[in-house]
Amino acid sequence: MPRAPQTLDAEAVRSWCAGALEALGREREAIDAINVYPVADGDTGTNLYLTVESAARAVDEAFSGATGRTPDVAEAIRAMAQGALLGACGNSGTILSQLLRGMAGVLAGGGDGNHLARAFASGAEAARRAVAHPVEGTLLTVADAAAEACADGRDLVTVASAAYEGARTALDATPGQLAVLERAGVVDAGGRGLVTVLGALLEALSGEAPARPAERAHHRPVLTADCDRDGAAGPAAGPAYEVIYLLEADDAAVDRLRARLDELGESLVVVGGDGLWNVHVHVDDAGAAVEAGVEAGRPYRIRITHFDLPGPAGRAVVAVLPGEGLAGLCAEAGATTLLARPGEPPTGTELADAIRRARAHEIVLLPNDTELRQVAAAAAEQVRAEGIRVALVPTRAAVQGIAALAVHEPARRFDEDVVAMTAAAGATRYAELAVAERQSFTSAGVCQAGDVLGLIEGDVAVIGQDLTATARTVLDRMLSAGGELVTLIVASDTPADLAPALEQHVRATHLAVDTTTYHAGEGAPPLLIGVE
């Protein structure tokens, strides 16, 4: 047996990440199955896996960085913590990311047993501080127990072993601390995930696989019904949406945000620091939670998930949207949404993660952007290998996605539903108004910086100087080919009188055409137009 290391080095951190990812991959379904708190949505194992996957990816990138040298332990552990912060999913994943951040601050100063013991204490404390209303019998309790169990340890492996055993013992006790767990006959899912992560650390240091929690008799998946906040079986209770986003903001703004989100919902966790934060909350008003982030700073990678039945649903819609308001609107209609900001299109990994978050056997994917077609197709192919049936509806704009979502009917056969949604999207012609950033040649002639561009079906058709006048011209051209319904989507910085002026124009000049207006919020083009 190889001699146990005396200090934690960068290679050990890398092995820890890889081992934790592999272990969570094995246990993901079992952890999902015992997820009853704070919401019985059966995704804790998946969320922890995705969080650690992001951490492992960041560590691998640190090893393959431009410097051409192996990172030191401080760089590796900070990459792990930062990767977890950027990729944190769900309540438990967000808490785990802050625990790792707390550990990183200590381990950056040294990797011996004493530093590791202090790191466990720092991580547990940081995780608890991040939760607005800590509850015992959860991941927080297990983290505290791990820190307490190794407080007197000196040898690196001894400390890791003591932390793991302390966490296992605390995990076994969680049903006695939280009524919902006791009624369901399970231990805490987030706590079990943390034990898995600590077991991977012990294996990376000792070279021996520790006993797995799943071997204990009462670790059993017995979820067949929703549980309410008090743990009683029955209809789903609590907030309807999970909202997660990254936020660039200063400390004072984040303090105000915490207070505001605490008023709006529950399961509030805000983690991070140094100007970059990950925000997680369960709310009924998803739009208000996002708007609170806008007031605090710059939110991005916004994910809104509608809570549904505890097991995988039959069918779900995943949609990419430009603007928080539009994402909130589609989430309220039951879609799992992913926000696309100008210049920051979602990656294939993010699209695949969104499909998994929808927790359905059948997925209708709406990319709502011509440029995302190939990325969306690759993401769909990736999750198909996991047994999920995915149909990609080739929506080229948000207005087509809205038209498709409007006719979505889960009770229909999958193929029939996809055909109906594809037909609705195809019957919706689309246009967009943008402002030219520089002089350039277009299909409508030469434009100058500051000119208003009217794009129809992706091509510049009108060049103007006034937003409203250009919009009228674009509308008239589109309606000259017929139409029964005009959809207007305006951004938060679009002049307030634009939509009313266009609605009046349609009423006055196209008598048989109805108009509907939606507010996209920040991050959307000034105006999107759909004609059906």
Coordinates of N, CA and C in Angstrom, one line a residue, residues 5 51 62 123 143 174 206 259 296 325 342 363 368 393 417-418 486 523 525:
P5 N 0.0 10.5 1.9 CA 0.6 11.8 1.9 C 0.5 12.6 3.2
T51 N -22.9 20.2 -9.8 CA -22.1 21.2 -9.1 C -20.6 20.7 -9.0
A62 N -7.3 24.3 -14.7 CA -6.2 24.9 -14.0 C -4.9 24.1 -14.4
G123 N -15.3 25.7 6.4 CA -16.3 25.4 5.4 C -17.7 25.2 6.0
A143 N -22.2 18.7 8.0 CA -20.9 19.4 7.8 C -20.4 19.8 9.2
T174 N -30.0 12.1 11.2 CA -30.9 13.2 10.6 C -32.4 12.9 10.7
S206 N -6.0 8.3 1.1 CA -5.6 7.0 1.7 C -5.4 5.9 0.6
A259 N -32.2 40.4 2.2 CA -33.4 40.9 3.0 C -34.7 40.8 2.1
A296 N -29.9 44.8 -7.5 CA -28.7 44.6 -6.7 C -27.4 44.7 -7.5
G325 N -37.8 38.9 -17.8 CA -39.3 38.9 -17.8 C -39.9 37.8 -18.7
P342 N -27.2 39.0 -24.4 CA -26.4 39.4 -25.6 C -24.9 39.1 -25.5
I363 N -38.9 15.5 -23.7 CA -38.5 16.9 -23.6 C -38.8 17.5 -25.0
N368 N -35.0 28.9 -29.8 CA -35.4 30.3 -30.0 C -34.3 31.2 -30.6
V393 N -37.5 21.5 -31.6 CA -38.3 22.3 -32.5 C -37.5 23.4 -32.9
D417 N -47.8 16.3 -30.3 CA -47.5 17.5 -29.6 C -46.4 18.3 -30.3
V418 N -45.3 17.5 -30.7 CA -44.2 18.1 -31.4 C -44.6 18.7 -32.7
V486 N -50.5 39.9 -33.8 CA -49.2 40.5 -33.7 C -48.8 40.4 -32.3
G523 N -31.8 42.6 -21.0 CA -31.0 41.6 -21.8 C -31.7 41.3 -23.1
P525 N -33.5 42.4 -27.0 CA -33.4 43.4 -28.0 C -34.5 44.5 -27.7

